[in-house]
CSV table of C-alpha atoms and ligand atoms in Angstrom, one decimal:
chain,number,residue,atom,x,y,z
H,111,UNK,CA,0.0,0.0,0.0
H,112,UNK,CA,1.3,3.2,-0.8
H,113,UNK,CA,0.6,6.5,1.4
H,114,UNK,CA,0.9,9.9,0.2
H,115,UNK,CA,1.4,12.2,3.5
H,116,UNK,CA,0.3,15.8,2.8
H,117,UNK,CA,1.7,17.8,6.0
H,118,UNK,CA,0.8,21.2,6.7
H,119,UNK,CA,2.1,24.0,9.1
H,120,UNK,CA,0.3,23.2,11.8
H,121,UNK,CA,2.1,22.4,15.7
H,122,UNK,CA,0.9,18.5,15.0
H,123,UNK,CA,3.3,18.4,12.3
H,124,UNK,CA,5.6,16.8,14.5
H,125,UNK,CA,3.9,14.3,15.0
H,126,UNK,CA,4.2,13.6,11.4
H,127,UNK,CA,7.3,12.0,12.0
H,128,UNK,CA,5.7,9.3,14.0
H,129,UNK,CA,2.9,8.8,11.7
H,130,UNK,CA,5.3,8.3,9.0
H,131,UNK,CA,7.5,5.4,11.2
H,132,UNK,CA,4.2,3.6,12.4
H,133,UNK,CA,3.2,3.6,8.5
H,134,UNK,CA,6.6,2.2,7.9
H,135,UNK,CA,6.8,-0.6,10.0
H,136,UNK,CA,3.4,-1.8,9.1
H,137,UNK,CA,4.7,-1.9,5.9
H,138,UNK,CA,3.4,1.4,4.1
H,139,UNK,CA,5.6,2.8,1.0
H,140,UNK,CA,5.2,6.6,2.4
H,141,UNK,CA,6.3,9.5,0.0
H,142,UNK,CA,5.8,12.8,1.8
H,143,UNK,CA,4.8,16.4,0.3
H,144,UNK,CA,4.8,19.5,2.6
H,145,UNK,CA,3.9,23.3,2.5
H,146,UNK,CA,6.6,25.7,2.9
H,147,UNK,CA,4.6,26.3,6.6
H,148,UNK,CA,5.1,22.5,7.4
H,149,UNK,CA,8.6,23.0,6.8
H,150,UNK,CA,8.7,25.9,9.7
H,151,UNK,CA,7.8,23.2,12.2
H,152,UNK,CA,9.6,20.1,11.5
H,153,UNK,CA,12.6,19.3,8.5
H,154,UNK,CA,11.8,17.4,5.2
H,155,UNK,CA,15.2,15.7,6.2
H,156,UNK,CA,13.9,14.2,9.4
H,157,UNK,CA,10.7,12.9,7.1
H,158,UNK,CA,12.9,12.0,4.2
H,159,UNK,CA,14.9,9.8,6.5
H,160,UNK,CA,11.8,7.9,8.0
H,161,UNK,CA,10.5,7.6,5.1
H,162,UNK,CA,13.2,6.7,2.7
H,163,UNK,CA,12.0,8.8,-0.1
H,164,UNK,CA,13.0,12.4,-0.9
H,165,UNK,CA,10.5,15.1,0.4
H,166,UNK,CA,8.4,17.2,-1.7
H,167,UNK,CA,7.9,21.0,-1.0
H,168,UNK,CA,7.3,22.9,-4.8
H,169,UNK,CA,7.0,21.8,-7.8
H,170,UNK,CA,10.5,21.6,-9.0
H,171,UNK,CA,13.9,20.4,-7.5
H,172,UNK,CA,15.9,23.3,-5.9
H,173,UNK,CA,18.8,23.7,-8.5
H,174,UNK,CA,18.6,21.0,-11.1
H,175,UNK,CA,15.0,23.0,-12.0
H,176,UNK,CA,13.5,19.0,-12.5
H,177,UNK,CA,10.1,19.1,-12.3
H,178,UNK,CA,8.1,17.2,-9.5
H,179,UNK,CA,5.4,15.7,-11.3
H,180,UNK,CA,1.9,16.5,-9.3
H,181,UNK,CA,-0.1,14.4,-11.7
H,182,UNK,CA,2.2,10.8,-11.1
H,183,UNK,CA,2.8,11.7,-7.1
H,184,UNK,CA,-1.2,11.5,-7.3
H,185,UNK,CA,-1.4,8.7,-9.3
H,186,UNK,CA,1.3,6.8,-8.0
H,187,UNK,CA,-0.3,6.4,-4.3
H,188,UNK,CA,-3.1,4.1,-3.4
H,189,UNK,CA,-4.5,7.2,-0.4
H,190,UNK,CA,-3.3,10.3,0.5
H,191,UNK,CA,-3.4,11.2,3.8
H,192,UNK,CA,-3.4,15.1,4.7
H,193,UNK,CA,-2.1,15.2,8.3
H,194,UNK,CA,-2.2,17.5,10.1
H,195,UNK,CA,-4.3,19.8,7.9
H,196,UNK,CA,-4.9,23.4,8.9
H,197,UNK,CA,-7.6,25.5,8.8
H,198,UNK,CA,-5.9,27.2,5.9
H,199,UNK,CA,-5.1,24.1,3.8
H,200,UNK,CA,-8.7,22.8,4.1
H,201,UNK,CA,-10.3,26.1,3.0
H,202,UNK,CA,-7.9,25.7,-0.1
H,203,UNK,CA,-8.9,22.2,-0.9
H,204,UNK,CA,-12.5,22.7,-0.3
H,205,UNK,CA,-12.5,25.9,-3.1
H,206,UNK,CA,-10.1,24.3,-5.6
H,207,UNK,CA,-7.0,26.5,-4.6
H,208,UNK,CA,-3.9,25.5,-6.5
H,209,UNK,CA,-0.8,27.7,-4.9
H,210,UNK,CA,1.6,24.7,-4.3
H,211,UNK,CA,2.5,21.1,-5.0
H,212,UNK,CA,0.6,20.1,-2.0
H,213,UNK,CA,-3.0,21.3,-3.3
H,214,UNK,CA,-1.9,20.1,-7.1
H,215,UNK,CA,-1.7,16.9,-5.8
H,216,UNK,CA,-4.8,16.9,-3.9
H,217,UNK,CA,-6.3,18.0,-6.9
H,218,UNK,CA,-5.0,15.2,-9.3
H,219,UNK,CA,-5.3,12.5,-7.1
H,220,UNK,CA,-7.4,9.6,-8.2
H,221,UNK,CA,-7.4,7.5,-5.2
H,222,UNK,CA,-9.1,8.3,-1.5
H,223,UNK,CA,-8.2,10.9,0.5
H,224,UNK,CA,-8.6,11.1,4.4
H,225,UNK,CA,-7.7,14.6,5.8
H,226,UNK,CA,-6.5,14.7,9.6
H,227,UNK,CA,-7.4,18.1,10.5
H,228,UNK,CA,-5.5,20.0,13.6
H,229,UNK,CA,-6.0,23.6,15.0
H,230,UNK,CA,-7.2,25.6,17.8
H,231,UNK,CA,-10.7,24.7,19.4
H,232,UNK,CA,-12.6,28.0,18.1
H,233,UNK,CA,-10.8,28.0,14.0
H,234,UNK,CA,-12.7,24.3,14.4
H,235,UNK,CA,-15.5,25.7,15.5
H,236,UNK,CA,-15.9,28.6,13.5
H,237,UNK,CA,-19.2,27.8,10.2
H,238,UNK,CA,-16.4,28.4,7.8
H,239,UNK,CA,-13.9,25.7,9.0
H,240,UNK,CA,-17.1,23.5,9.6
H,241,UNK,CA,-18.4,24.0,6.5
H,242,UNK,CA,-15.1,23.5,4.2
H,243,UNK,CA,-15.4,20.3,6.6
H,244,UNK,CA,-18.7,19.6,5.1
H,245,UNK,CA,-17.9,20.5,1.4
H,246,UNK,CA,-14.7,18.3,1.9
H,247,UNK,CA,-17.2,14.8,2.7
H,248,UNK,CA,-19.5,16.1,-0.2
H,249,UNK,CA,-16.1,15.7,-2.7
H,250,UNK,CA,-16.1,11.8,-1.3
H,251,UNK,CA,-12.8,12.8,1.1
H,252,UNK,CA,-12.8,11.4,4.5
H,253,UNK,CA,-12.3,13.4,8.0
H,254,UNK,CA,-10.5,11.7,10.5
H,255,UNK,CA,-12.1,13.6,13.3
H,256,UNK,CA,-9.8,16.2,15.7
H,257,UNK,CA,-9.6,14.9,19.2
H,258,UNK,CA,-10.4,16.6,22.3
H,259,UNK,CA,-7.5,17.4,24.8
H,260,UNK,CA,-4.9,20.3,25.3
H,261,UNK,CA,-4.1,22.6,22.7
H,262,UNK,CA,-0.8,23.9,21.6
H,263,UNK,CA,-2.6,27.1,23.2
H,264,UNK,CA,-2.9,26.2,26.6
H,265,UNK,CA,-7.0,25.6,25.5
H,266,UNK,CA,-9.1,22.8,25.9
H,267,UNK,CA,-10.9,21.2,24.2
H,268,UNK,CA,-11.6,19.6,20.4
H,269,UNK,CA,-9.1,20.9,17.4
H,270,UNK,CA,-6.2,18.4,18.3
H,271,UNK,CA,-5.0,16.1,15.3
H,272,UNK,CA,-5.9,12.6,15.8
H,273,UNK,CA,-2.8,10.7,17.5
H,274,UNK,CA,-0.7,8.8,14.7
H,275,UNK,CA,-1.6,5.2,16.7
H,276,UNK,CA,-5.3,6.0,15.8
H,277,UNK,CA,-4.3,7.7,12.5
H,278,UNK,CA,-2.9,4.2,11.6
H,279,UNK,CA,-6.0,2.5,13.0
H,280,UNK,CA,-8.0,4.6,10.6
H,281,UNK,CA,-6.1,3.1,7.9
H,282,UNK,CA,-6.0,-0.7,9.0
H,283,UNK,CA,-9.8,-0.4,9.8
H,284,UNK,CA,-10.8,1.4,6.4
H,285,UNK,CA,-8.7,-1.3,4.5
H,286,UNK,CA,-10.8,-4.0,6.8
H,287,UNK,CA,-14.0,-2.0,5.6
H,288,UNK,CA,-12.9,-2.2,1.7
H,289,UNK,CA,-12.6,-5.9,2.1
H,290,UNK,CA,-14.8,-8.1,0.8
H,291,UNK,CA,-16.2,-9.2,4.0
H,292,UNK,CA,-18.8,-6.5,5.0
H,293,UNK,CA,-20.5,-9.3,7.2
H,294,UNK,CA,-22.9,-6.0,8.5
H,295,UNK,CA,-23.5,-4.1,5.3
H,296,UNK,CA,-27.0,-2.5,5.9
H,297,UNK,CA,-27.2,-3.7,9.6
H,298,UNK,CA,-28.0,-0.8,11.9
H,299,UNK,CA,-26.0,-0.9,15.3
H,300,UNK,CA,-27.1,0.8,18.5
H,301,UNK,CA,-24.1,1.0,21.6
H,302,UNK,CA,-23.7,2.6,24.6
H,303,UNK,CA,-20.6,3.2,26.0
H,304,UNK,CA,-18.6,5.1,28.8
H,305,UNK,CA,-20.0,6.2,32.5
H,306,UNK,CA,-22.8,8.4,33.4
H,307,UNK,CA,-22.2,11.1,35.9
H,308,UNK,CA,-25.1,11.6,38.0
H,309,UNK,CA,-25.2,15.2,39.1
H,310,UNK,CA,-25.0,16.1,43.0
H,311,UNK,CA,-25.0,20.2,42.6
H,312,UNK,CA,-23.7,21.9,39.8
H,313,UNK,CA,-19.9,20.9,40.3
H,314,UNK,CA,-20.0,17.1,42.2
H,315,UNK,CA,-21.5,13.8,40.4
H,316,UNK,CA,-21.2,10.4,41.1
H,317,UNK,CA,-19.2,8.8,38.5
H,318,UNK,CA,-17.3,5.6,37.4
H,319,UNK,CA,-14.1,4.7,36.0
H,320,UNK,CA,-15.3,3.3,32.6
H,321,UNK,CA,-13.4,4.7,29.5
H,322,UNK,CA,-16.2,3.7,27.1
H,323,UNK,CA,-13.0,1.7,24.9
H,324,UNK,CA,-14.6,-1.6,24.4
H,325,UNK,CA,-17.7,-0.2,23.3
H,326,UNK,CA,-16.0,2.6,21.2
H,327,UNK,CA,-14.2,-0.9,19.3
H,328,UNK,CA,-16.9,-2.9,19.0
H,329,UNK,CA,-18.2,0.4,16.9
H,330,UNK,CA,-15.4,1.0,15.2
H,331,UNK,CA,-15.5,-3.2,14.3
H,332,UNK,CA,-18.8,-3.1,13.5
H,333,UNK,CA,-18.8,0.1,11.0
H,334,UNK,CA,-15.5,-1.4,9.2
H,335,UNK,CA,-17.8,-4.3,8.6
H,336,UNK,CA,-20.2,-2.0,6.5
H,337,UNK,CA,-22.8,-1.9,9.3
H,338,UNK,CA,-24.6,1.9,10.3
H,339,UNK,CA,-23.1,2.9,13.6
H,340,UNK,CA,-24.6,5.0,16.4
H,341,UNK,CA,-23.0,5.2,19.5
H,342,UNK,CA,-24.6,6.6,22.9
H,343,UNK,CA,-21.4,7.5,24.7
H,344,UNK,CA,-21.0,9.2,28.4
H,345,UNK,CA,-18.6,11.2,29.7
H,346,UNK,CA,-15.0,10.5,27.9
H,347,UNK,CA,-13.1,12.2,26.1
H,348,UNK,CA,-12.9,9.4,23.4
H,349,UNK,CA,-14.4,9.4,20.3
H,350,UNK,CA,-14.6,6.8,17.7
H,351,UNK,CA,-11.9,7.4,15.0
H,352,UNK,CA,-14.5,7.0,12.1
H,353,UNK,CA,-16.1,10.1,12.0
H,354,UNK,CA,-18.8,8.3,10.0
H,355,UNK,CA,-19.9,6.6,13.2
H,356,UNK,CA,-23.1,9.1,14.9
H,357,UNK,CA,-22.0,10.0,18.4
H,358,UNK,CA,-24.8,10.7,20.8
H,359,UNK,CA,-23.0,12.5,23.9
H,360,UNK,CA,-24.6,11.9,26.9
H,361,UNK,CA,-24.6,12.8,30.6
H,362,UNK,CA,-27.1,11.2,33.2
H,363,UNK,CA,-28.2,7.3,33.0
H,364,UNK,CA,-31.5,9.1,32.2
H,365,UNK,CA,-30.4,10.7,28.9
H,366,UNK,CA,-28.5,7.4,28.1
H,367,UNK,CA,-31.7,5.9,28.6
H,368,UNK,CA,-34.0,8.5,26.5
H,369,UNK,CA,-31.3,8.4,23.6
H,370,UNK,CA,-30.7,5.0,23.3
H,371,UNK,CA,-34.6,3.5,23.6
H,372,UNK,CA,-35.3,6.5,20.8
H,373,UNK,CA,-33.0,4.2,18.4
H,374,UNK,CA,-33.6,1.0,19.4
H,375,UNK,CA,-36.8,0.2,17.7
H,376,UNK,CA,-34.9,1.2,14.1
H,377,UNK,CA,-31.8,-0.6,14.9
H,378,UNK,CA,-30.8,-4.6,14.2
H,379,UNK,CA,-28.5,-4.6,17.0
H,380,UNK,CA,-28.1,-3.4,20.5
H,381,UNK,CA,-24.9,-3.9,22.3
H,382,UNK,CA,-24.8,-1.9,25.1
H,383,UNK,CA,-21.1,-1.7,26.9
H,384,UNK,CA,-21.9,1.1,29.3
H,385,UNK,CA,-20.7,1.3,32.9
H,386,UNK,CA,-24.6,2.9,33.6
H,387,UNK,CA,-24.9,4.5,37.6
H,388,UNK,CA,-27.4,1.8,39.3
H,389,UNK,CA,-28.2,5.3,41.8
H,390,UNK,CA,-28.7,8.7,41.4
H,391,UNK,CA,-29.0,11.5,43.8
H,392,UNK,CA,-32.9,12.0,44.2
H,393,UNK,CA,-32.5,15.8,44.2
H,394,UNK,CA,-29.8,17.7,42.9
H,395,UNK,CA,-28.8,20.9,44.3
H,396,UNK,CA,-29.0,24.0,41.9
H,397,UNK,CA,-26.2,25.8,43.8
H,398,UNK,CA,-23.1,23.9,45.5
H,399,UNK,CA,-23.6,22.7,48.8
H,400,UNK,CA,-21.2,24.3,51.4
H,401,UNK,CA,-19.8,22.0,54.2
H,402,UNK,CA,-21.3,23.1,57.5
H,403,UNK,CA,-18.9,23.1,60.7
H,404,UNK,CA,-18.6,19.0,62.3
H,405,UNK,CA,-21.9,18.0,60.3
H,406,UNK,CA,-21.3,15.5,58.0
H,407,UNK,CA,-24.0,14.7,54.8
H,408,UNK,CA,-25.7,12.1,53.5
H,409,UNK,CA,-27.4,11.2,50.1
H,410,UNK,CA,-30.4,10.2,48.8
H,411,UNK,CA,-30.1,7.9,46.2
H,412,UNK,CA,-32.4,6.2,44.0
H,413,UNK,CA,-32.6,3.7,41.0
H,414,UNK,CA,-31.8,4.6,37.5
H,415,UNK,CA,-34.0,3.0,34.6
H,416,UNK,CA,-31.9,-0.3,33.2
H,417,UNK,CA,-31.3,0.4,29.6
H,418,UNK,CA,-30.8,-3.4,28.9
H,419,UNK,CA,-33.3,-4.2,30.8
H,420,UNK,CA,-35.7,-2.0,29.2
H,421,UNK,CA,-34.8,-3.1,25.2
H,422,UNK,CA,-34.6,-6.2,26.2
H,423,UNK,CA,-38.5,-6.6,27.3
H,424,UNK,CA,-39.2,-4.2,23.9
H,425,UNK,CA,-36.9,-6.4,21.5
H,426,UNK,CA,-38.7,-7.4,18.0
H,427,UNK,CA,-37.8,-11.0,17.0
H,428,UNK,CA,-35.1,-10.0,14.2
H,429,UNK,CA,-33.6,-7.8,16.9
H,430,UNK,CA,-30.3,-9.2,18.5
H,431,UNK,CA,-29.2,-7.5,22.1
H,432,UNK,CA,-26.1,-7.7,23.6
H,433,UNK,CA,-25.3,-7.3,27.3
H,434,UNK,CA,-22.0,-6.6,28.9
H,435,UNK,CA,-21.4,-8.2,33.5
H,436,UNK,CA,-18.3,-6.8,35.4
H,437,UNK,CA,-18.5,-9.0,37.9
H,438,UNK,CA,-16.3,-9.7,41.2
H,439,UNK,CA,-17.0,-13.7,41.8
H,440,UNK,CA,-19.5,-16.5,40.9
H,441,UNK,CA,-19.1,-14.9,37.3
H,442,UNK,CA,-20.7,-17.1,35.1
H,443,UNK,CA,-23.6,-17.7,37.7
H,444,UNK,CA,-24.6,-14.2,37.8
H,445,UNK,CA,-23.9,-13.3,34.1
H,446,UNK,CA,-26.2,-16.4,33.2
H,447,UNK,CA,-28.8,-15.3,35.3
H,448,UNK,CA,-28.7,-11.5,33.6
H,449,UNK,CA,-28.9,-13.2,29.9
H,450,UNK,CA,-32.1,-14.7,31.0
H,451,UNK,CA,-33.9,-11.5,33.4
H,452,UNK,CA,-32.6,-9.1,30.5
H,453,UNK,CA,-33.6,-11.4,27.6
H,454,UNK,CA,-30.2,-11.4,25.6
H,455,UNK,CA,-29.1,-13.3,22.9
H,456,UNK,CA,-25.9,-13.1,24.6
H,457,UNK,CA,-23.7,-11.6,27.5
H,458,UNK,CA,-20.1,-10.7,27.6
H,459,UNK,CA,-18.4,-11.6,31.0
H,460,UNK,CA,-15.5,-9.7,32.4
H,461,UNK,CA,-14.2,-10.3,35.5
H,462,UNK,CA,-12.5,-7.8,37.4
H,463,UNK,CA,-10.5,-10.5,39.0
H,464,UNK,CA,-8.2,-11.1,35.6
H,465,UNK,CA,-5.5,-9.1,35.4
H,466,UNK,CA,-5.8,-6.5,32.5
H,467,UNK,CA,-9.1,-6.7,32.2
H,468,UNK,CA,-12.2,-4.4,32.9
H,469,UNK,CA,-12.2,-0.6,32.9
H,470,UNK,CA,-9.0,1.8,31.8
H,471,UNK,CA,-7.2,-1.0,30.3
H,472,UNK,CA,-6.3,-1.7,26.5
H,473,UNK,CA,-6.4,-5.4,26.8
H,474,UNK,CA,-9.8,-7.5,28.0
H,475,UNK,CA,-10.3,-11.3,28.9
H,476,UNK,CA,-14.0,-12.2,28.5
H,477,UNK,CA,-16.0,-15.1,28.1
H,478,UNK,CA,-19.9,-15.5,25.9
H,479,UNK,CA,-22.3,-17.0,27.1
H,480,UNK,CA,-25.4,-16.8,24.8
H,481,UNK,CA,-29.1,-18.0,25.0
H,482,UNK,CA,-28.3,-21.2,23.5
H,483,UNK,CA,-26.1,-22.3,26.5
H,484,UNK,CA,-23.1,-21.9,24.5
H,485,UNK,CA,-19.9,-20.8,27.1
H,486,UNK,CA,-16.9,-19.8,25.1
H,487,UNK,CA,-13.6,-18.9,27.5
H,488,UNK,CA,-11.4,-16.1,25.5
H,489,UNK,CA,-7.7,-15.5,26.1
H,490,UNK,CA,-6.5,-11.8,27.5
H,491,UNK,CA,-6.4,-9.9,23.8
H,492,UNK,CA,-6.7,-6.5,22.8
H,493,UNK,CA,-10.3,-4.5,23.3
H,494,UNK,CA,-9.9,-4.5,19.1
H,495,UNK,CA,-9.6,-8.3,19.1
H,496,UNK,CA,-12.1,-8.8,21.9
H,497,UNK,CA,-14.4,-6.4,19.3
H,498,UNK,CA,-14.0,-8.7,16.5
H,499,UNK,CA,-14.9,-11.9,19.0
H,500,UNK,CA,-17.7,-10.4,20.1
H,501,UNK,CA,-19.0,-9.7,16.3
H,502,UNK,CA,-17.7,-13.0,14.9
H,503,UNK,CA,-20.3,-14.6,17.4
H,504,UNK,CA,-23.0,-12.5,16.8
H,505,UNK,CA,-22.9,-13.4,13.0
H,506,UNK,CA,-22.4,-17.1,14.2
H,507,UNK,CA,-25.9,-16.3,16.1
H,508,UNK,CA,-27.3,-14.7,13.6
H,509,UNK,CA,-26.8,-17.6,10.8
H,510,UNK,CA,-27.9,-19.7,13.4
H,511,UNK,CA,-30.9,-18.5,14.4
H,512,UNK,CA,-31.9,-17.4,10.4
P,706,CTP,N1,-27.1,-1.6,32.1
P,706,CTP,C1,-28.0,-0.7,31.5
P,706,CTP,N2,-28.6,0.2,32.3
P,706,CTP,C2,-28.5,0.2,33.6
P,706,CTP,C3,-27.6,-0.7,34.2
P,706,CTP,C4,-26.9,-1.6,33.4
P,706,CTP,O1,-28.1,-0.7,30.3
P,706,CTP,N3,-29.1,1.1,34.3
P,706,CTP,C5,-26.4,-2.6,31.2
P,706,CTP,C6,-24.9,-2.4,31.1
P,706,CTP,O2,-24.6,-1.6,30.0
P,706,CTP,C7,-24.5,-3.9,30.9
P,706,CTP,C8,-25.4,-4.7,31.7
P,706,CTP,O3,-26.6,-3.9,31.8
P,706,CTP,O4,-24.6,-4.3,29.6
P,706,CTP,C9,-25.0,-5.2,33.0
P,706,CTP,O5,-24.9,-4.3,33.9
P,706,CTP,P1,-24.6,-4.6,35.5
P,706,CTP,O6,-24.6,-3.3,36.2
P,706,CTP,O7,-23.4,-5.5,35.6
P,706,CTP,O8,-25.8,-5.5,35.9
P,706,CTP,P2,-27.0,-5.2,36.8
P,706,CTP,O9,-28.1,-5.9,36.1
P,706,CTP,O10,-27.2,-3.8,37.1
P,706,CTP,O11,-26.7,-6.1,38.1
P,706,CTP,P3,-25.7,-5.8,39.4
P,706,CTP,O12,-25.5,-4.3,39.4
P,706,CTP,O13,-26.5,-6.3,40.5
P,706,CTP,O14,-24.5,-6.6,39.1
C-alpha cells in the first residue's frame, strides 16, 4: 500500500514524523509532500529519513530546476493522507485553490483521500472551518475527526490532530471496511458506552471509571464491517476514530436511557457496553452545597432505569441485544442469570478479577455466554480483538438462528 502524507504548518506536524515510522513498520511505501509552513515546524530531512523517499515542497527540485510531477505523485499512491491539515489548507482544498505542490496533488489525485485536521478549538468551531469540513465529505474525502485534549494554546478542548496510533487505525480499519467481508453491510448498530455522571449540585457527580473503549471498538469493528453505527457514549473524552460513526454524547443514566430506547426500535442490533450509575441523587442541588462546621452529609439515592433491561423486554424478533457483566465472583452464575432477566441473545463476561481486564485497560479477557447455553472462554487480547470476538459470534448467532 502506498501513502501519500500531505503535511501542513500546523504544531501537530511533529507528529508527522511518527505517523510516518508507524506507517513504515506496518509496511506502508510513504512518500511525503509539505507546504513551505510545514517546513517551519519540522525538516523534510527528518521525514525523508523515515521515510526513505525524498520530500516534496514545490514543484520543481531546488537547483537542477527538474520538475516534481503532481499528476504521477497523485497517481502513484493508493491514499493520500493530509495530516495534520490546517484550517488554511482545508479552506484551499474545499475551493479548488492551486498555490503549491501540495493542493496540485490533492487536486489530481485519483485515489481516496482522508484529511486529519489540527488547529485551535474556536478556528474548528468557526461555520467556515465547519463548513469547508462539510464541502470536503461532499467531494467523497474522508475526516478523521480532531480529538479533544490540550491545545498547543494552553485551551481545551476539540481541534487536536488525531494521534498517529489512531491515525494508523483509521487506515488498518478502512482497509478491513474495503474488504470483501462486510459481514454488517446494511445492519444498523445501537451502543452505549462510557460512564454516566449523576449530578449532585452543579460541580460534584457520582461517576465511574469506565473509559467507554470496548464499546468505542466494538463500533469501530462493526462500521469497518459496513454496518450503520450509532454510538450513545457518556462522559470521555474518546471518540470513535470513524467520523462516519453518529455520536450521541450523553450525561445522566437518564439521557442514556431517553437516547438509546429512541434508536432501538430502528436498529438490528443493541450492544450496550456502558458502565450505567445503578443510583442517582434523588435531588440535585441548583447551587453547591457548602460543608457546615462537624456536620457530615448524607445522600439520597435512587434507582436509575436499566437500559438493557428495558430493550430487552421491547426487542422485535429480528432484533439481536447484547449485554455486557463486570463481575467480582461466581461470574458465570450471575452473568447467566442476567442473559435470561434481560432477555439477551448473549452476555459478555469480564471479571475484574483477571488481570488487564475491565475498565481503563487496552487489553480484555472475556467469556460468551449466549441464550443457546453456549460458554466460550477467551484469552486476554486487545479490546480491538475482543471487538472482532464479540462480532464474529454475533454473526455465528445470527446464521444460526436465520
Ligand atoms: N445496564 C444498563 N442500564 C443500567 C444498568 C446496566 O443498560 N441502568 C447494562 C450495562 O450496560 C451492561 C449490563 O446492563 O450491559 C450489565 O450491567 P450490571 O450493572 O453489571 O448489571 P445489573 O443488572 O445492574 O446487576 P448488578 O449491578 O446487580 O451486578
Amino acid at each position: 500500500m502506498k501513502v501519500l502524507l500531505g503535511i501542513c504548518g500546523s504544531i501537530a506536524a511533529y507528529k508527522s514524523a511518527m505517523l510516518v515510522r508507524l506507517l513504515v513498520k506496518e509496511g506502508y511505501e510513504v512518500k511525503v509532500i509539505m507546504t513551505d509552513d510545514a517546513c517551519e515546524f519540522i525538516t523534510p530531512l527528518t521525514l525523508s529519513t523515515l521515510s526513505k523517499n525524498a520530500v516534496v515542497t514545490s514543484f520543481t527540485t531546488g537547483k537542477g530546476g527538474l520538475w516534481n510531477n503532481h499528476v504521477e505523485l497523485g497517481l502513484w499512491a493508493d491514499c493520500m493522507l493530509i495530516a495534520p491539515a490546517s484550517a488554511n489548507t482545508l479552506a484551499k482544498m474545499a475551493n479548488g485553490i492551486c498555490d503549491n505542490v501540495l493542493l496540485a496533488t490533492y487536486l489530481s489525485a485519483k485515489c481516496p483521500v482522508m484529511i486529519a485536521p489540527a488547529m485551535d478549538l474556536d478556528m474548528w468551531k468557526h461555520p467556515s472551518t465547519q463548513s469547508n469540513i462539510e464541502r470536503l465529505k461532499s467531494f467523497g474525502n474522508t475526516i478523521i475527526d480532531v480529538e479533544d485534549g490540550e491545545l498547543a494554546s494552553g485551551l481545551v478542548g476539540k481541534g487536536r490532530m488525531a494521534e498517529p496510533e489512531n491515525i494508523l487505525d483509521f487506515l488498518r480499519q478502512r482497509a478491513a471496511r474495503s474488504d470483501e467481508r462486510k459481514h454488517f453491510a446494511g445492519k444498523r448498530f445501537v451502543l452505549t458506552a462510557g460512564p454516566t455522571f449523576e449530578p449532585i449540585d452543579p460541580v460534584r457527580f457520582i461517576g465511574n471509571r469506565s473509559s467507554g473503549k470496548m464499546g468505542i471498538a466494538i463500533a469501530e469493528a462493526a462500521y469497518a464491517a459496513g454496518a450503520e453505527v450509532t454510538i450513545v457514549l457518556g462522559p470521555t473524552n474518546r471518540r470513535p476514530v470513524f467520523a462516519g460513526i453518529e455520536v450521541i454524547s450523553v450525561m445522566t443514566a437518564e439521557e442514556m436511557f431517553q437516547e438509546t430506547t429512541k434508536r432501538f426500535p430502528a436498529a438490528d442490533v443493541g450492544i450496550l457496553t456502558a458502565a450505567v450509575a445503578d443510583f442517582t441523587p434523588m435531588t440535585k442541588a441548583d447551587q453547591k452545597i457548602k460543608k457546615k462546621k462537624g456536620e457530615g452529609m448524607s445522600l439520597e439515592l435512587g434507582r436509575t432505569k436499566d437500559i438493557l433491561k428495558h430493550l430487552g423486554e421491547h426487542k422485535q424478533a429480528h432484533q439481536k441485544l447484547v449485554g455486557f457483566a463486570l463481575e467480582t465472583q461466581n461470574g458465570i452464575e450471575n452473568a447467566q442469570k442476567k442473559l435470561i432477566k434481560k432477555n439477551l441473545d448473549f452476555i459478555v463476561l469480564n471479571s475484574l478479577a483477571d488481570k488487564g481486564a475491565g475498565f481503563q485497560h487496552d487489553t480484555n479477557k472475556i467469556t460468551i455466554l449466549d441464550k443457546h447455553n453456549n460458554i466460550k472462554k477467551f484469552e486476554l487480547k486487545s479490546k480491538k480483538l475482543v471487538a472482532s470476538d464479540i462480532l464474529d459470534h454475533l454473526e455465528h448467532l445470527w446464521t444460526q438462528d436465520a
